[in-house]
Amino acid sequence: MQITFLGTSSGVPTRSRNVSSVALRLPQRAEFWLFDCGEGTQHQILRSDLRISQLTRIFITHMHGDHIFGLMGLLASYGLAGSPTHIDIYGPPNLKEYLRACERYSETRLSYPVRIHSVEPGLVCEDGEYEVYCGRLKHRVPSYGYRIVEKNRPGHFDAAQAAVLGVPFGPLYGRLKRGETLTLENGKVIRGADLCGSPQIGRKIAYCTDTIFFEGTIALAEDVDVLIHEATFAHQDADLAFQALHSTSTMAAQVALAARVQLLLLTHFSPRYNPANATTLEDVLHEARSIFPQTKLAYDFYIHEVKNRSQG
Amino acid sequence: MQITFLGTSSGVPTRSRNVSSVALRLPQRAEFWLFDCGEGTQHQILRSDLRISQLTRIFITHMHGDHIFGLMGLLASYGLAGSPTHIDIYGPPNLKEYLRACERYSETRLSYPVRIHSVEPGLVCEDGEYEVYCGRLKHRVPSYGYRIVEKNRPGHFDAAQAAVLGVPFGPLYGRLKRGETLTLENGKVIRGADLCGSPQIGRKIAYCTDTIFFEGTIALAEDVDVLIHEATFAHQDADLAFQALHSTSTMAAQVALAARVQLLLLTHFSPRYNPANATTLEDVLHEARSIFPQTKLAYDFYIHEVKNRSQG
């Protein structure tokens, strides 16, 4: 699984950071998902090594413009890239009305079905390999964080060894694969568990923005490999964070610590922390690391490869 | 007057061309106007030498997404850049409803008044130095071209020479400035016209997109210094132009020729004419020049300085 940050600024774009969007490329599939879609997200995709035609799902956290104003342009362009079958979009209840209004006023005729799903806390979607959950965050408008869970895969079944042990070809293999213990006609006892490698634990990611520190976020992020959390403000600007219901560096780190995540990636930075100012993003990073050392700052086009834990 | 192209692609952005927007910087004023506002226009402004805080008017030609999807993001960012007093937006009747819907769904609270004006053919706005007119174009949805007219300025009045000729200080100077002929008390006849330099003829620009070839465009563009006209397609793809009600290179050139303009700047190019294809934008340029030699192709961040004709 590969995370690509397409926009890491809060509110407004800067010369080096676009507004919010994160892409998640799925392994073994020519497919990626998008989380939020600020203005210019399609432009960022053009500049990345992602191919817009491989986009299948879009998850929206909340209705603020810096998270949704790129959606209609992206949907319009998507229809012209290849021959899309459909796209699924998940988000707050009024997302559907917003998109229908944009379509109507701009007389955009999308050439493929757009299925818009209103999310509620709990399971949002599922397929053979993944489950996506959402949970409420705490912001000025209804805001939802997402938890992406790759399902565990059974360990490798050693069919050659089963044959050596005299297991006849046929349905017994399936039972052994599931870990059952069998007694062959000759009385030999075969334990399926001995023939199966250890199962591959699925990877888990949480995407939490926009929100102030909130208990519910900890549950959503529990034990994930990567927590992507907003850190709009430095610790010294906590008053601004409380006013706007955004997080500081230290709030994000506290969530990471409490949720026992493997890695915290900070994003959604206020443009005020540019290198010319007294407080910079280096300070934001140090503040977070003082609480949760496994922290990194995201930047536009930063790619993070999420490995299986056994792979290190 | 300085024209800056911020987007020159039709329909979708490419790696090198954004969707439609053109800025017009006004001389002697810390002010610029915008014509159309496709997605990513605010990003292009960030990369140009324009300052978003100097934007005062936005003119929208029609409601297609590649001309309006950057508007809400730009208005939101504009409120955070300096302390804007207000902004005036001119466009089709349903532009106001569209913007109000976007504001409502995204819960955007603009900190300054946005005055949205529905245009009809004729005078759109006027101040001491400029008049802007609009006229209908011919496209799949109601589309309006704009004609920007700088008012003529009276020639320089030679007050020193008037004094030498014995004109007493006072209201007579004003009459002479207006070109009147006076007889002084001593019987001397003074011709105001002899004391005034030749008037400075104002510059004129027309912005015509999206449209197929249309007689009305010729009137709108008559005798302008610069005609900015769409040329979505090459001549060989005229069938596509007729289907989509866009212009070919040669249609744009015919308008320029019939309207006796000084310079034709082509824009709004289909992404199909990229250098890897059999037909390129060089062909589009040559086709237009075969009809109207004073033609150039616009590109993103191309700046054209519109000089007074007497300045050459």
PDB file of N, CA and C in Angstrom, chain A residues 124-202:
ATOM      1  N   VAL A 124     -18.150   1.514   6.219  1.00  0.00           N
ATOM      2  CA  VAL A 124     -18.523   2.368   5.086  1.00  0.00           C
ATOM      3  C   VAL A 124     -18.565   1.549   3.808  1.00  0.00           C
ATOM      4  N   CYS A 125     -17.562   0.725   3.609  1.00  0.00           N
ATOM      5  CA  CYS A 125     -17.557  -0.142   2.438  1.00  0.00           C
ATOM      6  C   CYS A 125     -16.599  -1.297   2.686  1.00  0.00           C
ATOM      7  N   GLU A 126     -16.766  -2.346   1.890  1.00  0.00           N
ATOM      8  CA  GLU A 126     -16.009  -3.577   2.092  1.00  0.00           C
ATOM      9  C   GLU A 126     -15.894  -4.280   0.757  1.00  0.00           C
ATOM     10  N   ASP A 127     -14.752  -4.878   0.515  1.00  0.00           N
ATOM     11  CA  ASP A 127     -14.657  -5.803  -0.614  1.00  0.00           C
ATOM     12  C   ASP A 127     -13.834  -6.993  -0.137  1.00  0.00           C
ATOM     13  N   GLY A 128     -13.410  -7.847  -1.011  1.00  0.00           N
ATOM     14  CA  GLY A 128     -12.723  -9.064  -0.605  1.00  0.00           C
ATOM     15  C   GLY A 128     -11.465  -8.810   0.216  1.00  0.00           C
ATOM     16  N   GLU A 129     -10.843  -7.676   0.012  1.00  0.00           N
ATOM     17  CA  GLU A 129      -9.553  -7.435   0.652  1.00  0.00           C
ATOM     18  C   GLU A 129      -9.532  -6.308   1.676  1.00  0.00           C
ATOM     19  N   TYR A 130     -10.510  -5.413   1.598  1.00  0.00           N
ATOM     20  CA  TYR A 130     -10.455  -4.221   2.465  1.00  0.00           C
ATOM     21  C   TYR A 130     -11.798  -3.942   3.143  1.00  0.00           C
ATOM     22  N   GLU A 131     -11.680  -3.310   4.295  1.00  0.00           N
ATOM     23  CA  GLU A 131     -12.835  -2.724   4.957  1.00  0.00           C
ATOM     24  C   GLU A 131     -12.485  -1.275   5.258  1.00  0.00           C
ATOM     25  N   VAL A 132     -13.448  -0.383   5.059  1.00  0.00           N
ATOM     26  CA  VAL A 132     -13.237   1.019   5.430  1.00  0.00           C
ATOM     27  C   VAL A 132     -14.316   1.403   6.436  1.00  0.00           C
ATOM     28  N   TYR A 133     -13.871   1.945   7.549  1.00  0.00           N
ATOM     29  CA  TYR A 133     -14.776   2.397   8.600  1.00  0.00           C
ATOM     30  C   TYR A 133     -14.671   3.914   8.698  1.00  0.00           C
ATOM     31  N   CYS A 134     -15.711   4.542   9.215  1.00  0.00           N
ATOM     32  CA  CYS A 134     -15.554   5.955   9.529  1.00  0.00           C
ATOM     33  C   CYS A 134     -16.041   6.240  10.927  1.00  0.00           C
ATOM     34  N   GLY A 135     -15.564   7.335  11.477  1.00  0.00           N
ATOM     35  CA  GLY A 135     -15.962   7.761  12.815  1.00  0.00           C
ATOM     36  C   GLY A 135     -16.032   9.274  12.840  1.00  0.00           C
ATOM     37  N   ARG A 136     -16.850   9.789  13.722  1.00  0.00           N
ATOM     38  CA  ARG A 136     -16.982  11.244  13.827  1.00  0.00           C
ATOM     39  C   ARG A 136     -15.723  11.876  14.409  1.00  0.00           C
ATOM     40  N   LEU A 137     -15.386  13.025  13.871  1.00  0.00           N
ATOM     41  CA  LEU A 137     -14.328  13.839  14.444  1.00  0.00           C
ATOM     42  C   LEU A 137     -14.996  15.056  15.097  1.00  0.00           C
ATOM     43  N   LYS A 138     -14.212  16.012  15.548  1.00  0.00           N
ATOM     44  CA  LYS A 138     -14.797  17.175  16.220  1.00  0.00           C
ATOM     45  C   LYS A 138     -14.312  18.441  15.528  1.00  0.00           C
ATOM     46  N   HIS A 139     -15.189  19.012  14.707  1.00  0.00           N
ATOM     47  CA  HIS A 139     -14.829  20.184  13.922  1.00  0.00           C
ATOM     48  C   HIS A 139     -16.041  21.121  13.874  1.00  0.00           C
ATOM     49  N   ARG A 140     -15.903  22.239  13.180  1.00  0.00           N
ATOM     50  CA  ARG A 140     -16.993  23.226  13.143  1.00  0.00           C
ATOM     51  C   ARG A 140     -18.190  22.731  12.340  1.00  0.00           C
ATOM     52  N   VAL A 141     -17.944  21.814  11.417  1.00  0.00           N
ATOM     53  CA  VAL A 141     -19.030  21.178  10.645  1.00  0.00           C
ATOM     54  C   VAL A 141     -18.858  19.674  10.828  1.00  0.00           C
ATOM     55  N   PRO A 142     -19.902  18.876  10.535  1.00  0.00           N
ATOM     56  CA  PRO A 142     -19.746  17.429  10.698  1.00  0.00           C
ATOM     57  C   PRO A 142     -18.539  16.936   9.907  1.00  0.00           C
ATOM     58  N   SER A 143     -17.674  16.198  10.568  1.00  0.00           N
ATOM     59  CA  SER A 143     -16.418  15.768   9.956  1.00  0.00           C
ATOM     60  C   SER A 143     -16.188  14.304  10.329  1.00  0.00           C
ATOM     61  N   TYR A 144     -15.670  13.539   9.369  1.00  0.00           N
ATOM     62  CA  TYR A 144     -15.511  12.101   9.562  1.00  0.00           C
ATOM     63  C   TYR A 144     -14.080  11.681   9.275  1.00  0.00           C
ATOM     64  N   GLY A 145     -13.527  10.882  10.170  1.00  0.00           N
ATOM     65  CA  GLY A 145     -12.236  10.264   9.910  1.00  0.00           C
ATOM     66  C   GLY A 145     -12.465   8.881   9.315  1.00  0.00           C
ATOM     67  N   TYR A 146     -11.469   8.364   8.617  1.00  0.00           N
ATOM     68  CA  TYR A 146     -11.597   7.042   7.992  1.00  0.00           C
ATOM     69  C   TYR A 146     -10.509   6.100   8.493  1.00  0.00           C
ATOM     70  N   ARG A 147     -10.876   4.832   8.630  1.00  0.00           N
ATOM     71  CA  ARG A 147      -9.946   3.775   9.022  1.00  0.00           C
ATOM     72  C   ARG A 147      -9.996   2.719   7.923  1.00  0.00           C
ATOM     73  N   ILE A 148      -8.863   2.481   7.304  1.00  0.00           N
ATOM     74  CA  ILE A 148      -8.780   1.535   6.188  1.00  0.00           C
ATOM     75  C   ILE A 148      -8.085   0.283   6.709  1.00  0.00           C
ATOM     76  N   VAL A 149      -8.751  -0.853   6.572  1.00  0.00           N
ATOM     77  CA  VAL A 149      -8.231  -2.094   7.133  1.00  0.00           C
ATOM     78  C   VAL A 149      -8.066  -3.131   6.012  1.00  0.00           C
ATOM     79  N   GLU A 150      -6.852  -3.541   5.821  1.00  0.00           N
ATOM     80  CA  GLU A 150      -6.599  -4.642   4.880  1.00  0.00           C
ATOM     81  C   GLU A 150      -6.877  -5.943   5.636  1.00  0.00           C
ATOM     82  N   LYS A 151      -7.669  -6.819   5.048  1.00  0.00           N
ATOM     83  CA  LYS A 151      -8.007  -8.057   5.756  1.00  0.00           C
ATOM     84  C   LYS A 151      -6.767  -8.943   5.890  1.00  0.00           C
ATOM     85  N   ASN A 152      -6.736  -9.736   6.981  1.00  0.00           N
ATOM     86  CA  ASN A 152      -5.621 -10.678   7.156  1.00  0.00           C
ATOM     87  C   ASN A 152      -5.685 -11.732   6.051  1.00  0.00           C
ATOM     88  N   ARG A 153      -4.530 -12.182   5.618  1.00  0.00           N
ATOM     89  CA  ARG A 153      -4.494 -13.259   4.605  1.00  0.00           C
ATOM     90  C   ARG A 153      -3.973 -14.525   5.243  1.00  0.00           C
ATOM     91  N   PRO A 154      -4.593 -15.680   4.915  1.00  0.00           N
ATOM     92  CA  PRO A 154      -4.087 -16.937   5.475  1.00  0.00           C
ATOM     93  C   PRO A 154      -2.653 -17.168   5.028  1.00  0.00           C
ATOM     94  N   GLY A 155      -1.893 -17.887   5.861  1.00  0.00           N
ATOM     95  CA  GLY A 155      -0.503 -18.179   5.507  1.00  0.00           C
ATOM     96  C   GLY A 155      -0.443 -19.131   4.310  1.00  0.00           C
ATOM     97  N   HIS A 156       0.723 -19.237   3.733  1.00  0.00           N
ATOM     98  CA  HIS A 156       0.932 -20.086   2.559  1.00  0.00           C
ATOM     99  C   HIS A 156       0.719 -21.566   2.927  1.00  0.00           C
ATOM    100  N   PHE A 157      -0.058 -22.296   2.155  1.00  0.00           N
ATOM    101  CA  PHE A 157      -0.313 -23.726   2.403  1.00  0.00           C
ATOM    102  C   PHE A 157       0.697 -24.552   1.600  1.00  0.00           C
ATOM    103  N   ASP A 158       1.372 -25.450   2.292  1.00  0.00           N
ATOM    104  CA  ASP A 158       2.451 -26.212   1.654  1.00  0.00           C
ATOM    105  C   ASP A 158       1.877 -27.492   1.037  1.00  0.00           C
ATOM    106  N   ALA A 159       1.334 -27.372  -0.171  1.00  0.00           N
ATOM    107  CA  ALA A 159       0.659 -28.486  -0.846  1.00  0.00           C
ATOM    108  C   ALA A 159       1.641 -29.622  -1.144  1.00  0.00           C
ATOM    109  N   ALA A 160       2.884 -29.252  -1.474  1.00  0.00           N
ATOM    110  CA  ALA A 160       3.885 -30.283  -1.815  1.00  0.00           C
ATOM    111  C   ALA A 160       4.129 -31.188  -0.602  1.00  0.00           C
ATOM    112  N   GLN A 161       4.248 -30.573   0.576  1.00  0.00           N
ATOM    113  CA  GLN A 161       4.486 -31.340   1.785  1.00  0.00           C
ATOM    114  C   GLN A 161       3.289 -32.245   2.102  1.00  0.00           C
ATOM    115  N   ALA A 162       2.064 -31.713   1.857  1.00  0.00           N
ATOM    116  CA  ALA A 162       0.852 -32.512   2.079  1.00  0.00           C
ATOM    117  C   ALA A 162       0.899 -33.772   1.217  1.00  0.00           C
ATOM    118  N   ALA A 163       1.341 -33.621  -0.045  1.00  0.00           N
ATOM    119  CA  ALA A 163       1.438 -34.768  -0.963  1.00  0.00           C
ATOM    120  C   ALA A 163       2.455 -35.785  -0.441  1.00  0.00           C
ATOM    121  N   VAL A 164       3.610 -35.265   0.045  1.00  0.00           N
ATOM    122  CA  VAL A 164       4.656 -36.138   0.590  1.00  0.00           C
ATOM    123  C   VAL A 164       4.111 -36.953   1.768  1.00  0.00           C
ATOM    124  N   LEU A 165       3.231 -36.301   2.570  1.00  0.00           N
ATOM    125  CA  LEU A 165       2.659 -36.973   3.744  1.00  0.00           C
ATOM    126  C   LEU A 165       1.561 -37.961   3.375  1.00  0.00           C
ATOM    127  N   GLY A 166       1.215 -38.025   2.062  1.00  0.00           N
ATOM    128  CA  GLY A 166       0.254 -39.014   1.598  1.00  0.00           C
ATOM    129  C   GLY A 166      -1.187 -38.545   1.582  1.00  0.00           C
ATOM    130  N   VAL A 167      -1.387 -37.230   1.680  1.00  0.00           N
ATOM    131  CA  VAL A 167      -2.771 -36.732   1.592  1.00  0.00           C
ATOM    132  C   VAL A 167      -3.231 -36.855   0.134  1.00  0.00           C
ATOM    133  N   PRO A 168      -4.322 -37.566  -0.132  1.00  0.00           N
ATOM    134  CA  PRO A 168      -4.780 -37.701  -1.524  1.00  0.00           C
ATOM    135  C   PRO A 168      -5.345 -36.367  -2.042  1.00  0.00           C
ATOM    136  N   PHE A 169      -5.089 -36.073  -3.335  1.00  0.00           N
ATOM    137  CA  PHE A 169      -5.625 -34.844  -3.931  1.00  0.00           C
ATOM    138  C   PHE A 169      -7.130 -34.803  -3.775  1.00  0.00           C
ATOM    139  N   GLY A 170      -7.683 -33.629  -3.529  1.00  0.00           N
ATOM    140  CA  GLY A 170      -9.139 -33.515  -3.399  1.00  0.00           C
ATOM    141  C   GLY A 170      -9.512 -32.575  -2.275  1.00  0.00           C
ATOM    142  N   PRO A 171     -10.726 -32.719  -1.764  1.00  0.00           N
ATOM    143  CA  PRO A 171     -11.278 -31.747  -0.797  1.00  0.00           C
ATOM    144  C   PRO A 171     -10.526 -31.693   0.533  1.00  0.00           C
ATOM    145  N   LEU A 172      -9.713 -32.736   0.847  1.00  0.00           N
ATOM    146  CA  LEU A 172      -8.977 -32.701   2.119  1.00  0.00           C
ATOM    147  C   LEU A 172      -8.009 -31.510   2.171  1.00  0.00           C
ATOM    148  N   TYR A 173      -7.479 -31.137   1.009  1.00  0.00           N
ATOM    149  CA  TYR A 173      -6.553 -30.002   0.956  1.00  0.00           C
ATOM    150  C   TYR A 173      -7.204 -28.721   1.484  1.00  0.00           C
ATOM    151  N   GLY A 174      -8.458 -28.519   1.095  1.00  0.00           N
ATOM    152  CA  GLY A 174      -9.179 -27.317   1.539  1.00  0.00           C
ATOM    153  C   GLY A 174      -9.330 -27.310   3.047  1.00  0.00           C
ATOM    154  N   ARG A 175      -9.637 -28.491   3.616  1.00  0.00           N
ATOM    155  CA  ARG A 175      -9.831 -28.573   5.073  1.00  0.00           C
ATOM    156  C   ARG A 175      -8.508 -28.302   5.807  1.00  0.00           C
ATOM    157  N   LEU A 176      -7.426 -28.855   5.254  1.00  0.00           N
ATOM    158  CA  LEU A 176      -6.112 -28.619   5.881  1.00  0.00           C
ATOM    159  C   LEU A 176      -5.726 -27.141   5.803  1.00  0.00           C
ATOM    160  N   LYS A 177      -6.037 -26.533   4.620  1.00  0.00           N
ATOM    161  CA  LYS A 177      -5.747 -25.099   4.428  1.00  0.00           C
ATOM    162  C   LYS A 177      -6.436 -24.260   5.490  1.00  0.00           C
ATOM    163  N   ARG A 178      -7.638 -24.710   5.888  1.00  0.00           N
ATOM    164  CA  ARG A 178      -8.382 -23.962   6.911  1.00  0.00           C
ATOM    165  C   ARG A 178      -7.879 -24.276   8.326  1.00  0.00           C
ATOM    166  N   GLY A 179      -6.858 -25.157   8.395  1.00  0.00           N
ATOM    167  CA  GLY A 179      -6.234 -25.417   9.702  1.00  0.00           C
ATOM    168  C   GLY A 179      -6.787 -26.635  10.435  1.00  0.00           C
ATOM    169  N   GLU A 180      -7.673 -27.395   9.795  1.00  0.00           N
ATOM    170  CA  GLU A 180      -8.253 -28.569  10.478  1.00  0.00           C
ATOM    171  C   GLU A 180      -7.209 -29.689  10.638  1.00  0.00           C
ATOM    172  N   THR A 181      -7.462 -30.572  11.607  1.00  0.00           N
ATOM    173  CA  THR A 181      -6.627 -31.766  11.791  1.00  0.00           C
ATOM    174  C   THR A 181      -7.419 -32.971  11.278  1.00  0.00           C
ATOM    175  N   LEU A 182      -6.784 -33.798  10.431  1.00  0.00           N
ATOM    176  CA  LEU A 182      -7.474 -34.914   9.781  1.00  0.00           C
ATOM    177  C   LEU A 182      -6.766 -36.232  10.117  1.00  0.00           C
ATOM    178  N   THR A 183      -7.531 -37.315  10.057  1.00  0.00           N
ATOM    179  CA  THR A 183      -6.920 -38.644  10.162  1.00  0.00           C
ATOM    180  C   THR A 183      -7.114 -39.344   8.820  1.00  0.00           C
ATOM    181  N   LEU A 184      -6.004 -39.724   8.183  1.00  0.00           N
ATOM    182  CA  LEU A 184      -6.091 -40.379   6.873  1.00  0.00           C
ATOM    183  C   LEU A 184      -6.580 -41.821   7.051  1.00  0.00           C
ATOM    184  N   GLU A 185      -6.935 -42.474   5.937  1.00  0.00           N
ATOM    185  CA  GLU A 185      -7.445 -43.860   6.000  1.00  0.00           C
ATOM    186  C   GLU A 185      -6.427 -44.804   6.632  1.00  0.00           C
ATOM    187  N   ASN A 186      -5.138 -44.487   6.438  1.00  0.00           N
ATOM    188  CA  ASN A 186      -4.102 -45.346   7.028  1.00  0.00           C
ATOM    189  C   ASN A 186      -3.842 -45.027   8.499  1.00  0.00           C
ATOM    190  N   GLY A 187      -4.685 -44.137   9.089  1.00  0.00           N
ATOM    191  CA  GLY A 187      -4.569 -43.832  10.508  1.00  0.00           C
ATOM    192  C   GLY A 187      -3.615 -42.694  10.826  1.00  0.00           C
ATOM    193  N   LYS A 188      -2.922 -42.178   9.797  1.00  0.00           N
ATOM    194  CA  LYS A 188      -1.965 -41.104  10.027  1.00  0.00           C
ATOM    195  C   LYS A 188      -2.705 -39.801  10.344  1.00  0.00           C
ATOM    196  N   VAL A 189      -2.254 -39.084  11.366  1.00  0.00           N
ATOM    197  CA  VAL A 189      -2.893 -37.813  11.747  1.00  0.00           C
ATOM    198  C   VAL A 189      -2.120 -36.650  11.118  1.00  0.00           C
ATOM    199  N   ILE A 190      -2.839 -35.817  10.384  1.00  0.00           N
ATOM    200  CA  ILE A 190      -2.207 -34.665   9.707  1.00  0.00           C
ATOM    201  C   ILE A 190      -2.819 -33.384  10.278  1.00  0.00           C
ATOM    202  N   ARG A 191      -1.951 -32.509  10.807  1.00  0.00           N
ATOM    203  CA  ARG A 191      -2.426 -31.242  11.359  1.00  0.00           C
ATOM    204  C   ARG A 191      -2.275 -30.136  10.308  1.00  0.00           C
ATOM    205  N   GLY A 192      -3.403 -29.579   9.904  1.00  0.00           N
ATOM    206  CA  GLY A 192      -3.379 -28.495   8.898  1.00  0.00           C
ATOM    207  C   GLY A 192      -2.476 -27.348   9.329  1.00  0.00           C
ATOM    208  N   ALA A 193      -2.520 -27.035  10.628  1.00  0.00           N
ATOM    209  CA  ALA A 193      -1.742 -25.891  11.133  1.00  0.00           C
ATOM    210  C   ALA A 193      -0.255 -26.056  10.826  1.00  0.00           C
ATOM    211  N   ASP A 194       0.214 -27.319  10.783  1.00  0.00           N
ATOM    212  CA  ASP A 194       1.630 -27.552  10.502  1.00  0.00           C
ATOM    213  C   ASP A 194       1.973 -27.272   9.044  1.00  0.00           C
ATOM    214  N   LEU A 195       0.964 -27.313   8.197  1.00  0.00           N
ATOM    215  CA  LEU A 195       1.206 -27.121   6.757  1.00  0.00           C
ATOM    216  C   LEU A 195       0.990 -25.663   6.305  1.00  0.00           C
ATOM    217  N   CYS A 196       0.489 -24.843   7.225  1.00  0.00           N
ATOM    218  CA  CYS A 196       0.195 -23.442   6.863  1.00  0.00           C
ATOM    219  C   CYS A 196       1.242 -22.522   7.477  1.00  0.00           C
ATOM    220  N   GLY A 197       1.771 -21.609   6.669  1.00  0.00           N
ATOM    221  CA  GLY A 197       2.640 -20.564   7.205  1.00  0.00           C
ATOM    222  C   GLY A 197       1.821 -19.640   8.098  1.00  0.00           C
ATOM    223  N   SER A 198       2.489 -18.714   8.784  1.00  0.00           N
ATOM    224  CA  SER A 198       1.729 -17.810   9.657  1.00  0.00           C
ATOM    225  C   SER A 198       0.932 -16.829   8.789  1.00  0.00           C
ATOM    226  N   PRO A 199      -0.265 -16.487   9.224  1.00  0.00           N
ATOM    227  CA  PRO A 199      -1.099 -15.598   8.416  1.00  0.00           C
ATOM    228  C   PRO A 199      -0.453 -14.214   8.284  1.00  0.00           C
ATOM    229  N   GLN A 200      -0.736 -13.559   7.144  1.00  0.00           N
ATOM    230  CA  GLN A 200      -0.219 -12.215   6.926  1.00  0.00           C
ATOM    231  C   GLN A 200      -1.228 -11.215   7.501  1.00  0.00           C
ATOM    232  N   ILE A 201      -0.757 -10.471   8.487  1.00  0.00           N
ATOM    233  CA  ILE A 201      -1.645  -9.498   9.143  1.00  0.00           C
ATOM    234  C   ILE A 201      -1.845  -8.310   8.203  1.00  0.00           C
ATOM    235  N   GLY A 202      -3.092  -7.939   7.995  1.00  0.00           N
ATOM    236  CA  GLY A 202      -3.389  -6.807   7.101  1.00  0.00           C
ATOM    237  C   GLY A 202      -2.922  -5.481   7.671  1.00  0.00           C
TER     238      GLY A 202
END
